[in-house]
mmCIF file of C-alpha atoms and ligand atoms in Angstrom:
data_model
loop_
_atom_site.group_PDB
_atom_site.id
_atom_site.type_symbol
_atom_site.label_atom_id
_atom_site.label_comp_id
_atom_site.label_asym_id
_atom_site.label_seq_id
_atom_site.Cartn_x
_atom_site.Cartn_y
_atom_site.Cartn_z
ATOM 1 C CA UNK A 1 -9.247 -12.914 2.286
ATOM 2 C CA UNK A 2 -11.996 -11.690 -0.417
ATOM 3 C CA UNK A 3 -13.268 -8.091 0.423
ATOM 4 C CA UNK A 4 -15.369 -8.939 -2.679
ATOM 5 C CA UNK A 5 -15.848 -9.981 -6.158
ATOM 6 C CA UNK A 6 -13.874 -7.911 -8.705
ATOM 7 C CA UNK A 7 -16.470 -8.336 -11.061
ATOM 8 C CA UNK A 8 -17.009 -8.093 -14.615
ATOM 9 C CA UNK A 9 -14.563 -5.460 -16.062
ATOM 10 C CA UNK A 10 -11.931 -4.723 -19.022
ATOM 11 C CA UNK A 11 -8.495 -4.905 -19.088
ATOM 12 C CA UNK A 12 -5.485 -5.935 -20.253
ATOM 13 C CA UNK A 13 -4.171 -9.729 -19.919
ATOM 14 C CA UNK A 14 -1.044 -9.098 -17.679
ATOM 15 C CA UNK A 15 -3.054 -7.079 -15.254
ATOM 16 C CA UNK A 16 -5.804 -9.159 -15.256
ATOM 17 C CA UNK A 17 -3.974 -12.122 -14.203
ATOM 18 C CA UNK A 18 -1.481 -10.293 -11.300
ATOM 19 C CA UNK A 19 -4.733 -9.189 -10.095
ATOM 20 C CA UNK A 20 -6.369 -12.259 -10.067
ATOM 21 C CA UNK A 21 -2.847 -13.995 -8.861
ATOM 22 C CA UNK A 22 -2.200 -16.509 -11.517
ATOM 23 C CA UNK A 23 1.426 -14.663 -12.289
ATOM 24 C CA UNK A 24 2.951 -11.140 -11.434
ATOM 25 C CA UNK A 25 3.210 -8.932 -13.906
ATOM 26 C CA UNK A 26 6.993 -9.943 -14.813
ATOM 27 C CA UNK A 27 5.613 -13.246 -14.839
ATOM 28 C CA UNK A 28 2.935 -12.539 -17.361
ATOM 29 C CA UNK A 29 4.440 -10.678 -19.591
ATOM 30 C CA UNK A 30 7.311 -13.504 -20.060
ATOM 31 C CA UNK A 31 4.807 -16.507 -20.053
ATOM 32 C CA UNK A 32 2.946 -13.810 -22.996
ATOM 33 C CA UNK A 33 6.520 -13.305 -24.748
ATOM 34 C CA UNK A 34 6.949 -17.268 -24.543
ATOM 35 C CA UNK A 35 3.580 -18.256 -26.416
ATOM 36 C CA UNK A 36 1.833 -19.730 -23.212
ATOM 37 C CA UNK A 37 -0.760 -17.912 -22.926
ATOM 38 C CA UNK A 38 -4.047 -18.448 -25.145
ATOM 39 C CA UNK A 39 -7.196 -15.611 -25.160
ATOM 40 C CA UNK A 40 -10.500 -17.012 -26.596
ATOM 41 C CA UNK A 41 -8.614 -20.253 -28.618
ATOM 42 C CA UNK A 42 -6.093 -17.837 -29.856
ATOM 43 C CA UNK A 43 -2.020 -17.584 -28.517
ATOM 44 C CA UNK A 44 -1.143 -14.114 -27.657
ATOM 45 C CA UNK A 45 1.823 -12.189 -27.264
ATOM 46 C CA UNK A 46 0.939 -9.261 -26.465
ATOM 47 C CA UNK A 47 0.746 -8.741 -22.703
ATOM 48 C CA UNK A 48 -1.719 -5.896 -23.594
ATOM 49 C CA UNK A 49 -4.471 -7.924 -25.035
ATOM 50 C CA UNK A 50 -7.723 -6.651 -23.827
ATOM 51 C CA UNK A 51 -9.400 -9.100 -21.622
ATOM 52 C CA UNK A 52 -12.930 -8.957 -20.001
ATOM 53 C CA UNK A 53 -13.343 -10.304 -16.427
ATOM 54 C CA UNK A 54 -16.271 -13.062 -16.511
ATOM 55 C CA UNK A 55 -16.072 -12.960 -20.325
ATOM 56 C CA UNK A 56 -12.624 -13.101 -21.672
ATOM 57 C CA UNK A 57 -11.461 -17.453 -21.599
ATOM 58 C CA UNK A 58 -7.510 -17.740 -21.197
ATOM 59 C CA UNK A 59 -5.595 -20.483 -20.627
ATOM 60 C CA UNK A 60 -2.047 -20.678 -19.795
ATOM 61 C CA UNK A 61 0.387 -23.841 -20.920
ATOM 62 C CA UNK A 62 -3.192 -25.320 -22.133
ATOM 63 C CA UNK A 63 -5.090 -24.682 -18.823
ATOM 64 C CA UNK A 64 -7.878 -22.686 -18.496
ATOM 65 C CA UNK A 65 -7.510 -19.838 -15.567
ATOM 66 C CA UNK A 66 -9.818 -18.054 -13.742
ATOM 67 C CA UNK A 67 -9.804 -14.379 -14.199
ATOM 68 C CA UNK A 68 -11.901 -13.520 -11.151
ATOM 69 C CA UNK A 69 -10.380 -11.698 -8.322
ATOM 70 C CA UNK A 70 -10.875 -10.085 -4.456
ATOM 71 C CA UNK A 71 -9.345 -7.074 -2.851
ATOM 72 C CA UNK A 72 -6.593 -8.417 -0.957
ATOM 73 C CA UNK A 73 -4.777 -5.985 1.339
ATOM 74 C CA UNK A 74 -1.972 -7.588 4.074
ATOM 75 C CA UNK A 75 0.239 -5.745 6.388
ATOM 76 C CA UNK A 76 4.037 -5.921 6.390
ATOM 77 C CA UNK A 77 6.037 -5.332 9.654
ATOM 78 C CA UNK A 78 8.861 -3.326 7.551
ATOM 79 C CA UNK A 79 11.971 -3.606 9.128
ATOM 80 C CA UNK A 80 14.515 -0.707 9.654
ATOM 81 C CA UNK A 81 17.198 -0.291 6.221
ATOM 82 C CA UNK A 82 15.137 -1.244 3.418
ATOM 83 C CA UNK A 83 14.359 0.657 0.646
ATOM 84 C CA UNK A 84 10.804 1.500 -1.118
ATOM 85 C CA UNK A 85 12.442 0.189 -4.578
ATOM 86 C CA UNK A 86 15.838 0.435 -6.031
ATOM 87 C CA UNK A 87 18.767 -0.602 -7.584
ATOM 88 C CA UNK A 88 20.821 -3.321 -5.706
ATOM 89 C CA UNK A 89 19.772 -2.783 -2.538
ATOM 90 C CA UNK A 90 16.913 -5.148 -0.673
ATOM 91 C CA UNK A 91 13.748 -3.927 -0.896
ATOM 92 C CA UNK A 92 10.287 -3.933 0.657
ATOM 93 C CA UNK A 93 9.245 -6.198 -2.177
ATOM 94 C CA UNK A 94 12.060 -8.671 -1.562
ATOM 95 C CA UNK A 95 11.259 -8.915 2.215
ATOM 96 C CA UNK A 96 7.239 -9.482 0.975
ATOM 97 C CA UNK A 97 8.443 -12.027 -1.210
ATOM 98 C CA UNK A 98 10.241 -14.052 1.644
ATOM 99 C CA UNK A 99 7.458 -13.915 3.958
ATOM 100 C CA UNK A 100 4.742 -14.640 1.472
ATOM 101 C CA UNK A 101 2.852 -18.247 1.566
ATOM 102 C CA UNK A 102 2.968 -19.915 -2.198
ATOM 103 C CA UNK A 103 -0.722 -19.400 -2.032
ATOM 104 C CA UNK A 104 -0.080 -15.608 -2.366
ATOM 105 C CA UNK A 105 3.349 -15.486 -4.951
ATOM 106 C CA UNK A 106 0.806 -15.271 -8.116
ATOM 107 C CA UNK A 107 -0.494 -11.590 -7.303
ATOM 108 C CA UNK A 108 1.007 -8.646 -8.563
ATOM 109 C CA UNK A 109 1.231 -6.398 -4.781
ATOM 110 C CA UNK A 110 1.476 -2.928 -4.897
ATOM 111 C CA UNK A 111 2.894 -1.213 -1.566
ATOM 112 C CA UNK A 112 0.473 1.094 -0.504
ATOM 113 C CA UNK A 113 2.313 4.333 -0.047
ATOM 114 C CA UNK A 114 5.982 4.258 1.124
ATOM 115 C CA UNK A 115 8.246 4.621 4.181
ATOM 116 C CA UNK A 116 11.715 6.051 4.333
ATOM 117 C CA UNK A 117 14.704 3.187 4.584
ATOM 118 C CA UNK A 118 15.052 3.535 8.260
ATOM 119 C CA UNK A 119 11.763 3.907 9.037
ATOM 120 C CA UNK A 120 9.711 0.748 10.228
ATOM 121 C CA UNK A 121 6.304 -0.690 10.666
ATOM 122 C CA UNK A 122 3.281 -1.036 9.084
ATOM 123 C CA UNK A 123 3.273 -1.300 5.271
ATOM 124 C CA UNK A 124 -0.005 -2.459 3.575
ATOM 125 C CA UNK A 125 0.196 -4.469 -0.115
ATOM 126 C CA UNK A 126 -2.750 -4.496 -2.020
ATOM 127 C CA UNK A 127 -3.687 -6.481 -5.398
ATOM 128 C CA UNK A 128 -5.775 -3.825 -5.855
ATOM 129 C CA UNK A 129 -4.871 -0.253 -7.190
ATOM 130 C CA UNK A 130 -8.048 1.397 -5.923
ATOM 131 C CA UNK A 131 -7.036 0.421 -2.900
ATOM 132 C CA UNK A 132 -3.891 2.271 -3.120
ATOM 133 C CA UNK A 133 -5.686 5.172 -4.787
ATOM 134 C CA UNK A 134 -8.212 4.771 -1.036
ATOM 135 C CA UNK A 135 -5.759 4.592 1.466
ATOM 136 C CA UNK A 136 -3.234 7.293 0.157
ATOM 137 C CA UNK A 137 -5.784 9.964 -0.920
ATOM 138 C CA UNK A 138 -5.442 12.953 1.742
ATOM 139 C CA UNK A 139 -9.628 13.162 1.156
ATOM 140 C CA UNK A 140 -9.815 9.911 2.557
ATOM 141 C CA UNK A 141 -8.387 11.339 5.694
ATOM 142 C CA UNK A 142 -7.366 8.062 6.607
ATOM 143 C CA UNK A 143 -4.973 8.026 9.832
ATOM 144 C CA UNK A 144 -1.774 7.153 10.161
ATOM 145 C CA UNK A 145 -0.011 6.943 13.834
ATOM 146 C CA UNK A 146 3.887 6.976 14.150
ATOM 147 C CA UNK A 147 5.872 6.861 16.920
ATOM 148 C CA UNK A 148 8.763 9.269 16.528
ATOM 149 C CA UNK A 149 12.372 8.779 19.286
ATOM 150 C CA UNK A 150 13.703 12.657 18.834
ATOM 151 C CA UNK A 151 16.714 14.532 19.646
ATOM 152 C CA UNK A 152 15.740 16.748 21.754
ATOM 153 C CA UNK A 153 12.984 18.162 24.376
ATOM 154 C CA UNK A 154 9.748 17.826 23.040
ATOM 155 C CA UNK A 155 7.483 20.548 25.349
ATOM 156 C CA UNK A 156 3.698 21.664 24.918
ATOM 157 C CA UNK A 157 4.407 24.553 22.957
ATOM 158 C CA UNK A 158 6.139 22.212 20.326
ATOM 159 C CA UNK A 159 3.282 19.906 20.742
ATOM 160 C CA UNK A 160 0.900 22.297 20.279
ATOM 161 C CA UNK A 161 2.214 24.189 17.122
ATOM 162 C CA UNK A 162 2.399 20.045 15.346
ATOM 163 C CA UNK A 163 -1.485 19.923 16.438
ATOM 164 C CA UNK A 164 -1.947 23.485 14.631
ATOM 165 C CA UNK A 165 -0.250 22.478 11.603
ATOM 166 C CA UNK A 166 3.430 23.670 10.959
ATOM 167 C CA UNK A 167 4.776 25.150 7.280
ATOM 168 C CA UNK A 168 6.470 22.099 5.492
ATOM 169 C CA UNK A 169 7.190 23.581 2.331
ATOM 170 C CA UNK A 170 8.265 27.254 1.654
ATOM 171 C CA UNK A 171 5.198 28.030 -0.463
ATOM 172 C CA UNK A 172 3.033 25.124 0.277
ATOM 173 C CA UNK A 173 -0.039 25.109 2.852
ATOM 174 C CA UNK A 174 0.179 23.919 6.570
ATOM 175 C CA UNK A 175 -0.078 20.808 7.889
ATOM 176 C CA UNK A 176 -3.056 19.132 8.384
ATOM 177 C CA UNK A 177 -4.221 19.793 11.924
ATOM 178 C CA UNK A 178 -2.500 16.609 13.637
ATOM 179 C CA UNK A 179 -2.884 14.727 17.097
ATOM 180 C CA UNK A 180 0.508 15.141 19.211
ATOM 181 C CA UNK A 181 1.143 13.473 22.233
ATOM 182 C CA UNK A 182 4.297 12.652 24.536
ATOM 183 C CA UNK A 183 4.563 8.969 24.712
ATOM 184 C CA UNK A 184 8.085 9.628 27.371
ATOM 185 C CA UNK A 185 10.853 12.084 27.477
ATOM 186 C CA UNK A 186 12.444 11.541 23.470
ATOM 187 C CA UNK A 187 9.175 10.163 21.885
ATOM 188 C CA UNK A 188 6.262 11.746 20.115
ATOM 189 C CA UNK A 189 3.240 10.203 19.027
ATOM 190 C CA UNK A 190 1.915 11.814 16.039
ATOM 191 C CA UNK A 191 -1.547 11.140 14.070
ATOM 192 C CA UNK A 192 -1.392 12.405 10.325
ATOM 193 C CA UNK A 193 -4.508 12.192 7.907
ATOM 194 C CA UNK A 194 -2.084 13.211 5.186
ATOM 195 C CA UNK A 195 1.168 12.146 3.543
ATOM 196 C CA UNK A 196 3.266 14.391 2.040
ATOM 197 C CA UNK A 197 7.532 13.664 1.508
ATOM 198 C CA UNK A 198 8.897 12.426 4.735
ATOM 199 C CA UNK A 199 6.370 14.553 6.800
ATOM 200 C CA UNK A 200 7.027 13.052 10.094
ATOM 201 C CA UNK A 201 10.058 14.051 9.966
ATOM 202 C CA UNK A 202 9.722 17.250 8.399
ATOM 203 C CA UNK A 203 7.375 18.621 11.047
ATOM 204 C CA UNK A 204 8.955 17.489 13.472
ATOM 205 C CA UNK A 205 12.037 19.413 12.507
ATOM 206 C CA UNK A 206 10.159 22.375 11.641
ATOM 207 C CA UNK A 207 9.312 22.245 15.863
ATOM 208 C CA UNK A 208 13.426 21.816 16.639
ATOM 209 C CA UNK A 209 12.918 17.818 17.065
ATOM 210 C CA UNK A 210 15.301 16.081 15.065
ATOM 211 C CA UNK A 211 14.217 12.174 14.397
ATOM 212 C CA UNK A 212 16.070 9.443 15.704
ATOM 213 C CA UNK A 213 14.271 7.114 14.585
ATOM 214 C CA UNK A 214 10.567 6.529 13.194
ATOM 215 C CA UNK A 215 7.941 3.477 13.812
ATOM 216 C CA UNK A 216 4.300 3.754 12.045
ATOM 217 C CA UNK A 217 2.062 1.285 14.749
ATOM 218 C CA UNK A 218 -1.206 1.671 12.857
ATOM 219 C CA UNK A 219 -2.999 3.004 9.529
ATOM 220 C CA UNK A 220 -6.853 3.579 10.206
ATOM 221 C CA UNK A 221 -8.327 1.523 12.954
ATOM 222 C CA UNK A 222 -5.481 -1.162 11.805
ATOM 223 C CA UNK A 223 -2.447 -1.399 14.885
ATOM 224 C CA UNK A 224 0.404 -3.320 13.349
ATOM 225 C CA UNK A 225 0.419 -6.963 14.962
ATOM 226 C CA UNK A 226 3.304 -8.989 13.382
ATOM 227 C CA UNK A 227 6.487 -9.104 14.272
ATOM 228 C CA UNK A 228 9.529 -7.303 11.967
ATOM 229 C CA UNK A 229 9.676 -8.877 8.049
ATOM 230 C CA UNK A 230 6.555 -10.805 8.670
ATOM 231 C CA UNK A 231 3.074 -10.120 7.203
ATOM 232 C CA UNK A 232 -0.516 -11.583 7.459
ATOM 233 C CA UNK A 233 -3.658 -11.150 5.426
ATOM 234 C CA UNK A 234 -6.397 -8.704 6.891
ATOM 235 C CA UNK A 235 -9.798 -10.363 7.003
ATOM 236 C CA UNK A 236 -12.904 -8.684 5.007
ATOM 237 C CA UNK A 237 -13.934 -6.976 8.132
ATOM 238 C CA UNK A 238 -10.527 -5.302 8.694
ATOM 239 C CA UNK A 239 -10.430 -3.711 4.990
ATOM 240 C CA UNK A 240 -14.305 -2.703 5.171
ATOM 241 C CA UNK A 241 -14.237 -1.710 9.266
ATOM 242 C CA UNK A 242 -10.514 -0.866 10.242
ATOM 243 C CA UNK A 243 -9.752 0.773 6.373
ATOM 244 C CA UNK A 244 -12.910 2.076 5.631
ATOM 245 C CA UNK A 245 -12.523 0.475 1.914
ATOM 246 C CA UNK A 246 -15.693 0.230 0.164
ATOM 247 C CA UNK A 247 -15.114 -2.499 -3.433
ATOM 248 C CA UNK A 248 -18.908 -1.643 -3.932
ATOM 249 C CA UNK A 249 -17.899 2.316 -3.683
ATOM 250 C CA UNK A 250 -14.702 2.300 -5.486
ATOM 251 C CA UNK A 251 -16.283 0.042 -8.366
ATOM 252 C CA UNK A 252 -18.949 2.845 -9.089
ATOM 253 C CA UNK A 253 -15.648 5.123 -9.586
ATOM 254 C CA UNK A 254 -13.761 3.124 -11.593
ATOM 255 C CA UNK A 255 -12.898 3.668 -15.142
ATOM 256 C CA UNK A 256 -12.446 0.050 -15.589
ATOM 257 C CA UNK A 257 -16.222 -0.577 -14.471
ATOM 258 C CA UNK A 258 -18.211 -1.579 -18.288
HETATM 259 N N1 LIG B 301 7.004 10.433 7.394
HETATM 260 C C1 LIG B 301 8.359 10.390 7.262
HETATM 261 O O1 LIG B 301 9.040 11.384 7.450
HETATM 262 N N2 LIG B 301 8.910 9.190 6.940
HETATM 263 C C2 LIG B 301 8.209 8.067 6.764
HETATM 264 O O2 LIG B 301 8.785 7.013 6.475
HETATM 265 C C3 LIG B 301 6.812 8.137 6.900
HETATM 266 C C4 LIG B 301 6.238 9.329 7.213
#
């Protein structure tokens, strides 16, 4: 669903067109290395040819495509044992690719942030990098609840001292001050407007909770609502209302604006 127009703006030809999803980037840069693509009447190969949104024509195999793109965001139920990237093993971007409609297999996603292998829940892809840049900034202060099972008693004094903020790293600052709640006898609910290396579970040792096991249920006003390796696309309202994303805001801070 369009958050809104991408607008006039330069860049380079395989970027342009994962953005706009006519091919992923891979994609691109072969159909580029392969002579299909034209820019303004002339084949290019280079995958870096400076194109301008609105102004720039290319065609690909002959056929003119449209440049012009929308902030797309969707959310990915990420299920437990799959990795951020890597190797051999299956990752988030294989499970995305399963569960995405052909309508959607031309973008190039970007995850927006990361969660550990065994972690699961809500992962948000995004054609757009400002988004990422939005959503994973600590000054955005967006939240982020998990659910955390835990190894042992959670009391109010632990609760309390993950609220205050807990030391994470040996010279780094505290935590963020955090909402912490029981959700039963081995769970904590935990609110984070920051995301530093596996900090769930990293303050929750620091307290003498070990993690069991780790859920994220929501990222802003956003509460996960799909079941496990299936995804949908948020409407306009959810990225504006629910993710507080601004196109307008982040276009006035972009280096790609003219
Ligand atoms: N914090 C962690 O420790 N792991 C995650 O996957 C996410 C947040």
């Amino acid at each position: 669903m369009a958050a809104r127009e991408g607008g006039a703006g330069s860049d380079w030809l395989s970027r342009a067109l994962a953005r706009a999803g006519v091919l992923p980037l891979r994609e691109a840069e072969e159909a580029a290395a392969h002579g299909r693509l034209a820019v303004d009447g002339r084949p290019v190969k280079e995958p870096l040819t400076p194109v301008t949104v609105g102004r720039t024509r290319v065609t690909l195999d002959g056929h003119p495509v449209s440049l012009a793109w929308h902030t797309q965001v969707l959310m990915l139920h990420k299920p437990a044992g799959v990795a951020a990237h890597g190797g051999r093993e299956e990752t988030v971007f294989d499970v995305l690719r399963a569960a995405l409609p052909p309508a959607l297999l031309g973008f190039g996603w970007h995850a927006v942030g990361r969660l550990d292998k065994d972690t699961t829940g809500l992962l948000l892809f995004t054609n757009d990098e400002r988004f990422v840049t939005h959503a994973t900034s600590p000054d955005t202060k967006l939240p982020k609840r998990y659910v955390a099972r835990v190894g042992s008693r959670a009391d109010e004094a632990k609760l309390a001292a993950l609220r205050a903020g807990v030391r994470i790293d040996r010279d780094g600052p505290l935590t963020r001050p955090a909402r912490a709640q029981l959700r039963g006898d081995d769970s904590v609910e935990l609110v984070l407007t920051e995301g530093r290396f596996h900090q769930v579970k990293r303050m929750l040792n620091a307290v003498g909770l070990p993690t069991l096991a780790l859920h994220r249920e929501a990222v802003g006003a956003l509460a996960l609502d799909v079941s496990p390796g299936a995804l949908r696309v948020l409407t306009d309202d959810e990225v504006r209302g629910a993710l507080n994303f601004s196109a307008s805001r982040a276009a006035e801070s972009s280096p790609e604006k003219e």
